[in-house]
mmCIF file of C-alpha atoms in Angstrom:
data_model
loop_
_atom_site.group_PDB
_atom_site.id
_atom_site.type_symbol
_atom_site.label_atom_id
_atom_site.label_comp_id
_atom_site.label_asym_id
_atom_site.label_seq_id
_atom_site.Cartn_x
_atom_site.Cartn_y
_atom_site.Cartn_z
ATOM 1 C CA UNK A 22 200.115 222.223 193.848
ATOM 2 C CA UNK A 23 199.095 224.552 191.001
ATOM 3 C CA UNK A 24 202.221 223.741 188.938
ATOM 4 C CA UNK A 25 201.566 220.007 189.344
ATOM 5 C CA UNK A 26 197.972 220.352 188.181
ATOM 6 C CA UNK A 27 199.031 222.383 185.092
ATOM 7 C CA UNK A 28 201.625 219.802 184.068
ATOM 8 C CA UNK A 29 199.149 216.989 184.494
ATOM 9 C CA UNK A 30 196.583 218.595 182.238
ATOM 10 C CA UNK A 31 199.239 219.293 179.607
ATOM 11 C CA UNK A 32 200.220 215.634 179.546
ATOM 12 C CA UNK A 33 196.585 214.545 179.315
ATOM 13 C CA UNK A 34 195.911 216.851 176.371
ATOM 14 C CA UNK A 35 199.045 215.702 174.571
ATOM 15 C CA UNK A 36 198.177 212.034 175.043
ATOM 16 C CA UNK A 37 194.649 212.694 173.856
ATOM 17 C CA UNK A 38 195.907 214.284 170.646
ATOM 18 C CA UNK A 39 198.409 211.478 170.103
ATOM 19 C CA UNK A 40 195.617 208.942 170.538
ATOM 20 C CA UNK A 41 193.476 210.641 167.907
ATOM 21 C CA UNK A 42 196.424 210.817 165.493
ATOM 22 C CA UNK A 43 197.230 207.130 166.012
ATOM 23 C CA UNK A 44 193.605 206.179 165.411
ATOM 24 C CA UNK A 45 193.447 208.129 162.152
ATOM 25 C CA UNK A 46 196.775 206.618 161.010
ATOM 26 C CA UNK A 47 195.624 203.050 161.689
ATOM 27 C CA UNK A 48 192.327 203.643 159.891
ATOM 28 C CA UNK A 49 194.163 205.005 156.859
ATOM 29 C CA UNK A 50 196.561 202.058 156.907
ATOM 30 C CA UNK A 51 193.651 199.628 157.092
ATOM 31 C CA UNK A 52 191.826 201.137 154.110
ATOM 32 C CA UNK A 53 194.988 201.541 152.008
ATOM 33 C CA UNK A 54 195.949 197.926 152.662
ATOM 34 C CA UNK A 55 192.570 196.741 151.418
ATOM 35 C CA UNK A 56 192.823 198.904 148.301
ATOM 36 C CA UNK A 57 196.340 197.686 147.507
ATOM 37 C CA UNK A 58 195.085 194.123 147.749
ATOM 38 C CA UNK A 59 192.122 194.783 145.453
ATOM 39 C CA UNK A 60 193.962 196.775 142.799
ATOM 40 C CA UNK A 61 197.408 195.156 142.624
ATOM 41 C CA UNK A 62 196.753 191.797 144.258
ATOM 42 C CA UNK A 63 199.203 192.436 147.143
ATOM 43 C CA UNK A 64 197.963 190.823 150.380
ATOM 44 C CA UNK A 65 196.965 193.456 152.888
ATOM 45 C CA UNK A 66 195.237 193.955 156.190
ATOM 46 C CA UNK A 67 191.931 192.752 154.777
ATOM 47 C CA UNK A 68 193.313 189.196 154.659
ATOM 48 C CA UNK A 69 193.126 189.267 158.417
ATOM 49 C CA UNK A 70 189.931 191.267 158.678
ATOM 50 C CA UNK A 71 188.193 189.256 155.936
ATOM 51 C CA UNK A 72 186.930 192.197 153.921
ATOM 52 C CA UNK A 73 184.921 191.338 150.808
ATOM 53 C CA UNK A 74 185.840 194.405 148.746
ATOM 54 C CA UNK A 75 186.285 198.134 148.546
ATOM 55 C CA UNK A 76 184.246 200.712 146.745
ATOM 56 C CA UNK A 77 186.387 201.211 143.662
ATOM 57 C CA UNK A 78 183.826 201.368 140.827
ATOM 58 C CA UNK A 79 184.482 199.764 137.449
ATOM 59 C CA UNK A 80 182.113 200.699 134.654
ATOM 60 C CA UNK A 81 181.389 198.276 131.820
ATOM 61 C CA UNK A 82 178.571 197.296 129.494
ATOM 62 C CA UNK A 83 176.274 194.350 130.164
ATOM 63 C CA UNK A 84 175.491 193.689 126.535
ATOM 64 C CA UNK A 85 172.138 195.457 126.750
ATOM 65 C CA UNK A 86 173.570 198.964 126.410
ATOM 66 C CA UNK A 87 172.977 199.607 130.102
ATOM 67 C CA UNK A 88 175.972 200.881 132.046
ATOM 68 C CA UNK A 89 176.474 198.979 135.310
ATOM 69 C CA UNK A 90 178.786 199.637 138.251
ATOM 70 C CA UNK A 91 180.372 196.979 140.395
ATOM 71 C CA UNK A 92 182.875 196.926 143.265
ATOM 72 C CA UNK A 93 186.210 195.169 142.815
ATOM 73 C CA UNK A 94 185.947 191.886 144.741
ATOM 74 C CA UNK A 95 188.358 189.278 145.866
ATOM 75 C CA UNK A 96 188.805 186.191 143.707
ATOM 76 C CA UNK A 97 186.489 183.920 145.660
ATOM 77 C CA UNK A 98 183.667 186.459 145.646
ATOM 78 C CA UNK A 99 183.729 187.175 141.915
ATOM 79 C CA UNK A 100 183.765 183.484 140.976
ATOM 80 C CA UNK A 101 180.788 182.781 143.234
ATOM 81 C CA UNK A 102 178.983 185.807 141.855
ATOM 82 C CA UNK A 103 179.598 184.793 138.220
ATOM 83 C CA UNK A 104 178.531 181.183 138.853
ATOM 84 C CA UNK A 105 175.319 182.236 140.577
ATOM 85 C CA UNK A 106 174.498 184.790 137.905
ATOM 86 C CA UNK A 107 175.200 182.682 134.800
ATOM 87 C CA UNK A 108 174.461 179.083 135.865
ATOM 88 C CA UNK A 109 170.649 179.285 135.470
ATOM 89 C CA UNK A 110 171.188 179.951 131.749
ATOM 90 C CA UNK A 111 173.786 177.181 131.241
ATOM 91 C CA UNK A 112 172.387 173.867 130.004
ATOM 92 C CA UNK A 113 173.503 170.313 129.320
ATOM 93 C CA UNK A 114 173.017 168.849 125.831
ATOM 94 C CA UNK A 115 172.165 165.156 125.670
ATOM 95 C CA UNK A 116 171.818 162.697 122.786
ATOM 96 C CA UNK A 117 169.184 160.021 122.199
ATOM 97 C CA UNK A 118 169.597 157.415 119.487
ATOM 98 C CA UNK A 119 169.290 153.725 118.721
ATOM 99 C CA UNK A 120 172.562 152.038 117.834
ATOM 100 C CA UNK A 121 172.996 148.630 116.281
ATOM 101 C CA UNK A 122 174.663 145.935 118.365
ATOM 102 C CA UNK A 123 177.165 143.896 116.348
ATOM 103 C CA UNK A 124 178.536 140.511 117.384
ATOM 104 C CA UNK A 125 182.237 139.930 116.819
ATOM 105 C CA UNK A 126 183.526 136.611 115.516
ATOM 106 C CA UNK A 127 185.801 135.207 118.265
ATOM 107 C CA UNK A 128 188.266 133.979 115.654
ATOM 108 C CA UNK A 129 190.728 136.127 113.706
ATOM 109 C CA UNK A 130 190.370 136.312 109.943
ATOM 110 C CA UNK A 131 193.411 135.904 107.643
ATOM 111 C CA UNK A 132 194.134 139.627 107.806
ATOM 112 C CA UNK A 133 194.259 139.731 111.581
ATOM 113 C CA UNK A 134 190.962 141.543 112.174
ATOM 114 C CA UNK A 135 187.723 140.452 113.791
ATOM 115 C CA UNK A 136 184.976 139.643 111.344
ATOM 116 C CA UNK A 137 181.683 141.334 112.160
ATOM 117 C CA UNK A 138 178.426 139.451 111.873
ATOM 118 C CA UNK A 139 175.021 141.040 111.174
ATOM 119 C CA UNK A 140 173.346 143.092 113.845
ATOM 120 C CA UNK A 141 171.787 141.111 116.674
ATOM 121 C CA UNK A 142 169.671 143.999 117.922
ATOM 122 C CA UNK A 143 169.680 147.663 118.823
ATOM 123 C CA UNK A 144 170.767 149.523 121.913
ATOM 124 C CA UNK A 145 169.158 152.755 123.080
ATOM 125 C CA UNK A 146 171.740 155.408 123.933
ATOM 126 C CA UNK A 147 170.922 158.334 126.196
ATOM 127 C CA UNK A 148 173.871 160.322 127.490
ATOM 128 C CA UNK A 149 175.129 163.840 128.192
ATOM 129 C CA UNK A 150 177.548 164.900 125.461
ATOM 130 C CA UNK A 151 177.999 168.652 125.706
ATOM 131 C CA UNK A 152 176.968 172.007 127.051
ATOM 132 C CA UNK A 153 175.215 175.144 125.874
ATOM 133 C CA UNK A 154 173.672 178.392 127.066
ATOM 134 C CA UNK A 155 170.361 180.168 126.563
ATOM 135 C CA UNK A 156 170.470 183.373 124.501
ATOM 136 C CA UNK A 157 166.726 184.045 124.177
ATOM 137 C CA UNK A 158 164.041 183.490 126.800
ATOM 138 C CA UNK A 159 161.786 181.725 124.278
ATOM 139 C CA UNK A 160 164.181 178.797 124.030
ATOM 140 C CA UNK A 161 167.161 179.548 121.769
ATOM 141 C CA UNK A 162 170.303 177.718 122.900
ATOM 142 C CA UNK A 163 173.839 178.143 121.534
ATOM 143 C CA UNK A 164 176.240 175.190 121.442
ATOM 144 C CA UNK A 165 179.001 173.795 119.192
ATOM 145 C CA UNK A 166 178.139 172.287 115.825
ATOM 146 C CA UNK A 167 180.291 169.248 116.573
ATOM 147 C CA UNK A 168 178.210 168.524 119.702
ATOM 148 C CA UNK A 169 175.066 167.990 117.591
ATOM 149 C CA UNK A 170 176.706 166.753 114.382
ATOM 150 C CA UNK A 171 174.894 163.395 114.227
ATOM 151 C CA UNK A 172 171.907 164.213 112.014
ATOM 152 C CA UNK A 173 170.331 160.797 112.652
ATOM 153 C CA UNK A 174 170.081 161.351 116.409
ATOM 154 C CA UNK A 175 167.680 163.228 118.642
ATOM 155 C CA UNK A 176 168.867 165.745 121.220
ATOM 156 C CA UNK A 177 167.629 167.110 124.544
ATOM 157 C CA UNK A 178 168.445 170.184 126.602
ATOM 158 C CA UNK A 179 168.594 169.841 130.385
ATOM 159 C CA UNK A 180 168.472 172.949 132.588
ATOM 160 C CA UNK A 181 170.177 173.421 135.936
ATOM 161 C CA UNK A 182 166.995 172.547 137.829
ATOM 162 C CA UNK A 183 166.716 169.247 135.923
ATOM 163 C CA UNK A 184 163.977 170.141 133.424
ATOM 164 C CA UNK A 185 164.400 168.301 130.135
ATOM 165 C CA UNK A 186 163.317 169.670 126.762
ATOM 166 C CA UNK A 187 163.314 167.933 123.400
ATOM 167 C CA UNK A 188 165.248 169.851 120.743
ATOM 168 C CA UNK A 189 162.715 170.703 118.040
ATOM 169 C CA UNK A 190 165.056 172.289 115.511
ATOM 170 C CA UNK A 191 168.810 172.496 114.937
ATOM 171 C CA UNK A 192 170.463 175.045 112.671
ATOM 172 C CA UNK A 193 174.143 174.365 112.050
ATOM 173 C CA UNK A 194 176.452 177.174 110.956
ATOM 174 C CA UNK A 195 178.348 176.118 107.790
ATOM 175 C CA UNK A 196 181.216 178.542 108.490
ATOM 176 C CA UNK A 197 181.853 178.107 112.221
ATOM 177 C CA UNK A 198 181.639 175.418 114.882
ATOM 178 C CA UNK A 199 178.292 176.785 116.059
ATOM 179 C CA UNK A 200 174.738 175.521 116.225
ATOM 180 C CA UNK A 201 171.499 177.020 117.505
ATOM 181 C CA UNK A 202 168.966 174.724 119.137
ATOM 182 C CA UNK A 203 165.259 175.567 119.444
ATOM 183 C CA UNK A 204 163.244 174.152 122.324
ATOM 184 C CA UNK A 205 159.633 174.767 123.353
ATOM 185 C CA UNK A 206 160.113 176.911 126.440
ATOM 186 C CA UNK A 207 159.308 180.384 127.774
ATOM 187 C CA UNK A 208 160.703 182.780 130.363
ATOM 188 C CA UNK A 209 164.065 181.036 130.451
ATOM 189 C CA UNK A 210 167.061 182.656 132.136
ATOM 190 C CA UNK A 211 169.507 184.107 129.600
ATOM 191 C CA UNK A 212 173.150 185.130 129.599
ATOM 192 C CA UNK A 213 174.557 188.627 129.059
ATOM 193 C CA UNK A 214 176.907 189.071 126.114
ATOM 194 C CA UNK A 215 180.325 190.729 126.486
ATOM 195 C CA UNK A 216 182.749 192.117 123.901
ATOM 196 C CA UNK A 217 185.519 189.764 122.744
ATOM 197 C CA UNK A 218 187.287 192.558 120.852
ATOM 198 C CA UNK A 219 188.120 194.174 124.212
ATOM 199 C CA UNK A 220 189.799 191.085 125.707
ATOM 200 C CA UNK A 221 193.347 191.191 127.077
ATOM 201 C CA UNK A 222 195.828 188.424 127.813
ATOM 202 C CA UNK A 223 195.886 187.790 131.568
ATOM 203 C CA UNK A 224 192.208 188.664 132.076
ATOM 204 C CA UNK A 225 190.357 186.429 134.554
ATOM 205 C CA UNK A 226 187.725 184.056 133.153
ATOM 206 C CA UNK A 227 185.250 181.439 134.382
ATOM 207 C CA UNK A 228 184.093 178.365 132.424
ATOM 208 C CA UNK A 229 180.855 176.488 133.158
ATOM 209 C CA UNK A 230 179.746 173.211 131.593
ATOM 210 C CA UNK A 231 179.150 169.477 131.857
ATOM 211 C CA UNK A 232 182.681 168.194 132.355
ATOM 212 C CA UNK A 233 183.421 164.765 130.864
ATOM 213 C CA UNK A 234 179.740 164.466 129.898
ATOM 214 C CA UNK A 235 179.034 163.515 133.502
ATOM 215 C CA UNK A 236 179.494 166.375 135.975
ATOM 216 C CA UNK A 237 176.901 169.009 135.195
ATOM 217 C CA UNK A 238 177.495 172.690 135.951
ATOM 218 C CA UNK A 239 181.179 172.271 136.725
ATOM 219 C CA UNK A 240 182.830 175.653 137.355
ATOM 220 C CA UNK A 241 186.521 176.240 136.576
ATOM 221 C CA UNK A 242 188.609 179.402 136.616
ATOM 222 C CA UNK A 243 191.698 180.749 134.898
ATOM 223 C CA UNK A 244 192.952 183.536 132.682
ATOM 224 C CA UNK A 245 193.112 184.308 128.982
ATOM 225 C CA UNK A 246 196.428 182.805 127.884
ATOM 226 C CA UNK A 247 196.406 183.939 124.269
ATOM 227 C CA UNK A 248 194.290 185.527 121.526
ATOM 228 C CA UNK A 249 193.949 184.954 117.790
ATOM 229 C CA UNK A 250 194.947 181.278 117.852
ATOM 230 C CA UNK A 251 194.300 178.821 114.999
ATOM 231 C CA UNK A 252 193.382 175.219 115.911
ATOM 232 C CA UNK A 253 191.870 171.969 114.622
ATOM 233 C CA UNK A 254 188.820 171.300 116.791
ATOM 234 C CA UNK A 255 186.342 168.491 117.128
ATOM 235 C CA UNK A 256 185.725 165.516 119.351
ATOM 236 C CA UNK A 257 181.945 165.442 119.126
ATOM 237 C CA UNK A 258 179.837 162.322 119.240
ATOM 238 C CA UNK A 259 180.980 161.256 115.765
ATOM 239 C CA UNK A 260 184.520 162.580 116.220
ATOM 240 C CA UNK A 261 184.370 165.142 113.385
ATOM 241 C CA UNK A 262 186.996 167.881 113.292
ATOM 242 C CA UNK A 263 187.187 171.393 111.902
ATOM 243 C CA UNK A 264 189.844 174.058 111.466
ATOM 244 C CA UNK A 265 189.096 177.211 113.467
ATOM 245 C CA UNK A 266 190.782 180.606 113.316
ATOM 246 C CA UNK A 267 191.000 183.523 115.750
ATOM 247 C CA UNK A 268 190.039 181.564 118.878
ATOM 248 C CA UNK A 269 190.681 182.427 122.529
ATOM 249 C CA UNK A 270 193.208 180.354 124.492
ATOM 250 C CA UNK A 271 192.639 179.896 128.224
ATOM 251 C CA UNK A 272 194.096 177.888 131.096
ATOM 252 C CA UNK A 273 190.661 177.425 132.686
ATOM 253 C CA UNK A 274 190.031 173.682 132.712
ATOM 254 C CA UNK A 275 187.927 172.763 129.660
ATOM 255 C CA UNK A 276 187.212 169.046 129.474
ATOM 256 C CA UNK A 277 185.292 166.921 126.967
ATOM 257 C CA UNK A 278 181.651 167.744 127.622
ATOM 258 C CA UNK A 279 182.405 171.424 128.236
ATOM 259 C CA UNK A 280 182.104 172.040 124.498
ATOM 260 C CA UNK A 281 179.373 174.576 123.781
ATOM 261 C CA UNK A 282 179.381 176.030 127.284
ATOM 262 C CA UNK A 283 180.171 179.675 128.049
ATOM 263 C CA UNK A 284 183.497 181.296 128.889
ATOM 264 C CA UNK A 285 182.671 184.296 131.072
ATOM 265 C CA UNK A 286 184.429 187.419 132.313
ATOM 266 C CA UNK A 287 184.368 188.615 135.932
ATOM 267 C CA UNK A 288 181.071 190.413 135.326
ATOM 268 C CA UNK A 289 179.318 187.209 134.285
ATOM 269 C CA UNK A 290 179.201 188.190 130.607
ATOM 270 C CA UNK A 291 179.847 185.570 127.915
ATOM 271 C CA UNK A 292 183.062 186.376 126.059
ATOM 272 C CA UNK A 293 183.492 183.005 124.337
ATOM 273 C CA UNK A 294 182.041 179.554 123.589
ATOM 274 C CA UNK A 295 184.208 176.712 124.865
ATOM 275 C CA UNK A 296 185.107 174.593 121.867
ATOM 276 C CA UNK A 297 188.167 172.397 122.412
ATOM 277 C CA UNK A 298 191.012 171.266 124.619
ATOM 278 C CA UNK A 299 194.548 170.660 123.379
ATOM 279 C CA UNK A 300 195.202 166.925 123.398
ATOM 280 C CA UNK A 301 198.255 165.687 125.288
ATOM 281 C CA UNK A 302 198.651 168.895 127.281
ATOM 282 C CA UNK A 303 197.407 170.465 130.478
ATOM 283 C CA UNK A 304 195.690 173.801 131.040
ATOM 284 C CA UNK A 305 195.263 174.654 127.359
ATOM 285 C CA UNK A 306 191.682 175.135 126.217
ATOM 286 C CA UNK A 307 190.056 177.180 123.473
ATOM 287 C CA UNK A 308 186.874 179.179 122.947
ATOM 288 C CA UNK A 309 185.226 180.903 119.999
ATOM 289 C CA UNK A 310 185.032 184.683 120.541
ATOM 290 C CA UNK A 311 181.551 185.902 121.478
ATOM 291 C CA UNK A 312 181.442 188.571 118.755
ATOM 292 C CA UNK A 313 181.464 185.745 116.240
ATOM 293 C CA UNK A 314 178.419 184.316 117.984
ATOM 294 C CA UNK A 315 176.645 187.685 117.963
ATOM 295 C CA UNK A 316 177.180 187.961 114.207
ATOM 296 C CA UNK A 317 175.841 184.427 113.752
ATOM 297 C CA UNK A 318 172.769 185.218 115.855
ATOM 298 C CA UNK A 319 172.072 188.322 113.777
ATOM 299 C CA UNK A 320 172.266 186.197 110.637
ATOM 300 C CA UNK A 321 170.006 183.579 112.203
ATOM 301 C CA UNK A 322 167.368 186.106 113.259
ATOM 302 C CA UNK A 323 167.424 188.179 110.060
ATOM 303 C CA UNK A 324 167.426 185.259 107.621
ATOM 304 C CA UNK A 325 165.600 182.622 109.635
ATOM 305 C CA UNK A 326 168.657 180.386 109.866
ATOM 306 C CA UNK A 327 172.195 179.848 108.650
ATOM 307 C CA UNK A 328 171.155 178.315 105.325
ATOM 308 C CA UNK A 329 171.456 181.589 103.433
ATOM 309 C CA UNK A 330 174.962 182.417 104.635
ATOM 310 C CA UNK A 331 177.624 182.847 101.984
ATOM 311 C CA UNK A 332 180.103 180.029 101.437
ATOM 312 C CA UNK A 333 183.300 180.397 99.376
ATOM 313 C CA UNK A 334 184.511 176.789 99.716
ATOM 314 C CA UNK A 335 188.196 177.031 100.618
ATOM 315 C CA UNK A 336 190.546 175.917 103.362
ATOM 316 C CA UNK A 337 193.290 178.440 104.020
ATOM 317 C CA UNK A 338 195.747 179.925 106.463
ATOM 318 C CA UNK A 339 196.865 183.530 106.790
ATOM 319 C CA UNK A 340 200.409 184.367 105.666
ATOM 320 C CA UNK A 341 202.223 186.518 108.217
ATOM 321 C CA UNK A 342 204.310 189.540 107.240
ATOM 322 C CA UNK A 343 207.504 187.676 108.136
ATOM 323 C CA UNK A 344 206.570 184.637 106.035
ATOM 324 C CA UNK A 345 205.588 186.868 103.139
ATOM 325 C CA UNK A 346 208.991 188.592 103.168
ATOM 326 C CA UNK A 347 210.959 185.343 103.462
ATOM 327 C CA UNK A 348 209.033 183.626 100.659
ATOM 328 C CA UNK A 349 208.696 186.755 98.511
ATOM 329 C CA UNK A 350 204.918 186.459 98.273
ATOM 330 C CA UNK A 351 202.140 188.897 99.243
ATOM 331 C CA UNK A 352 200.330 188.724 102.572
ATOM 332 C CA UNK A 353 196.904 187.201 102.362
ATOM 333 C CA UNK A 354 194.948 183.959 102.619
ATOM 334 C CA UNK A 355 196.939 180.986 101.247
ATOM 335 C CA UNK A 356 194.509 178.400 99.843
ATOM 336 C CA UNK A 357 195.395 174.929 101.089
ATOM 337 C CA UNK A 358 192.354 173.352 99.479
ATOM 338 C CA UNK A 359 189.493 174.368 97.190
ATOM 339 C CA UNK A 360 186.284 172.365 97.628
ATOM 340 C CA UNK A 361 185.045 170.773 94.423
ATOM 341 C CA UNK A 362 181.736 172.247 93.253
ATOM 342 C CA UNK A 363 182.077 175.325 95.479
ATOM 343 C CA UNK A 364 181.969 178.985 94.462
ATOM 344 C CA UNK A 365 185.765 179.167 94.580
ATOM 345 C CA UNK A 366 186.152 176.112 92.365
ATOM 346 C CA UNK A 367 183.647 177.439 89.848
ATOM 347 C CA UNK A 368 185.565 180.732 89.625
ATOM 348 C CA UNK A 369 188.825 178.915 88.841
ATOM 349 C CA UNK A 370 190.600 179.394 92.175
ATOM 350 C CA UNK A 371 193.140 176.664 92.964
ATOM 351 C CA UNK A 372 195.206 175.334 95.839
ATOM 352 C CA UNK A 373 198.326 177.487 96.215
ATOM 353 C CA UNK A 374 196.582 180.731 95.275
ATOM 354 C CA UNK A 375 196.844 183.625 97.730
ATOM 355 C CA UNK A 376 193.717 185.767 98.112
ATOM 356 C CA UNK A 377 194.896 189.337 98.629
ATOM 357 C CA UNK A 378 191.627 191.279 98.386
ATOM 358 C CA UNK A 379 188.013 190.247 98.832
ATOM 359 C CA UNK A 380 185.323 192.605 97.548
ATOM 360 C CA UNK A 381 187.898 195.398 97.401
ATOM 361 C CA UNK A 382 189.067 194.957 101.004
ATOM 362 C CA UNK A 383 192.623 193.916 101.873
ATOM 363 C CA UNK A 384 192.471 190.525 103.595
ATOM 364 C CA UNK A 385 195.583 191.163 105.717
ATOM 365 C CA UNK A 386 194.145 194.382 107.169
ATOM 366 C CA UNK A 387 190.930 192.811 108.508
ATOM 367 C CA UNK A 388 190.947 191.337 111.998
ATOM 368 C CA UNK A 389 189.829 187.740 111.594
ATOM 369 C CA UNK A 390 190.960 187.597 107.963
ATOM 370 C CA UNK A 391 189.040 186.097 105.066
ATOM 371 C CA UNK A 392 186.407 184.391 107.239
ATOM 372 C CA UNK A 393 185.174 187.741 108.580
ATOM 373 C CA UNK A 394 184.873 189.201 105.086
ATOM 374 C CA UNK A 395 182.898 186.174 103.880
ATOM 375 C CA UNK A 396 180.610 186.321 106.927
ATOM 376 C CA UNK A 397 179.514 189.828 105.922
ATOM 377 C CA UNK A 398 178.006 188.462 102.706
ATOM 378 C CA UNK A 399 174.942 186.383 101.918
ATOM 379 C CA UNK A 400 174.312 183.656 99.375
ATOM 380 C CA UNK A 401 173.859 185.064 95.878
ATOM 381 C CA UNK A 402 176.199 188.023 96.362
ATOM 382 C CA UNK A 403 178.788 188.606 93.643
ATOM 383 C CA UNK A 404 182.223 189.764 94.794
ATOM 384 C CA UNK A 405 185.541 190.576 93.191
ATOM 385 C CA UNK A 406 188.445 188.428 94.407
ATOM 386 C CA UNK A 407 192.026 189.532 93.789
ATOM 387 C CA UNK A 408 194.535 186.701 94.117
ATOM 388 C CA UNK A 409 198.207 185.980 93.458
ATOM 389 C CA UNK A 410 199.371 183.000 91.406
ATOM 390 C CA UNK A 411 202.814 182.195 89.982
ATOM 391 C CA UNK A 412 204.139 185.706 90.505
ATOM 392 C CA UNK A 413 201.137 187.440 88.954
ATOM 393 C CA UNK A 414 198.174 189.273 90.408
ATOM 394 C CA UNK A 415 194.789 188.296 88.966
ATOM 395 C CA UNK A 416 191.158 189.210 89.591
ATOM 396 C CA UNK A 417 188.023 187.107 89.216
ATOM 397 C CA UNK A 418 184.318 187.653 89.973
ATOM 398 C CA UNK A 419 182.794 185.044 92.280
ATOM 399 C CA UNK A 420 179.127 184.366 92.958
ATOM 400 C CA UNK A 421 178.828 183.090 96.529
ATOM 401 C CA UNK A 422 176.690 180.025 97.140
ATOM 402 C CA UNK A 423 174.791 179.111 100.292
ATOM 403 C CA UNK A 424 176.634 177.081 102.911
ATOM 404 C CA UNK A 425 175.657 173.462 103.370
#
């Protein structure tokens, strides 16, 4: 009887220890599976358990120089979080104008076109045409210049809760596709600014805006597909276009009407301003980097507007190292066009010239190229411009005029 009792207790103790070991092992497996899912995106046990996240802190900056900590979340959670955090500061931009109604002659003229008769009246147009976001609680709104390019029209800003404000003042940036709208409002929700210089291809992003000028506060998601792109953008109410350099490419759906809205990172910080979509393609959209916007805002606040910003008056593209070697020319900004009456024209610069240095700085060594160097100046500044023409290097002093 004694031997039987001893063996029984030994078995019980062994099973008890095995049970504890198995419990610890399963707990470790559960936690490690969740962490693998969060960090590397490999489905783990939490898909079954429905965990929201794990406590793996990521430190970043919220644009206000305050360090914040946030847990890594699954995709659905971060998108919801970003939308809820940023949407109160995202607005719709609408246009109001009277447009003449013309009556077409029902008969063709000799050249095969309809003849137009005098106006038979006017039609009042009120429609959503773009997006924007609030950057100051006293009513400063950022959008694209091409959204508010019609100087004869009036514009309104509509918040998420449906409040409508008349735009009292518009300042259009002469160098970039940006505009700042001023409305009479206080205590408005604002966005946090990120850092576009720290972006990486493959990074997750969220876009918010009024898609197709009809569906307000549409949220789309994607990744950064490319950086430093050069595009021809436009498509505003009057269909103007503009060449833009150093923009962000994303596969987040950006439709007409999204122009001027924010492109956000997973922390809800603005890292770009949605500006264009590639025509005839899918999942290719573009945004201006937010650091460009921060520079423009500094200029706006310090000088009371964009009117005093320096303007050289050239259209150009940057020559790559490979192209420079093949064509036996220096790297720099190749001038496609020089605007008549501009600072560049007055200094004798011509189409075909290659600007190598601007105010003593090598153009090829500056991220963002010539545009960044010009943006650091103000109207009235005199700078030295070194350029290459017909196999010779030349230097000329240029007095920068104000942008129009």
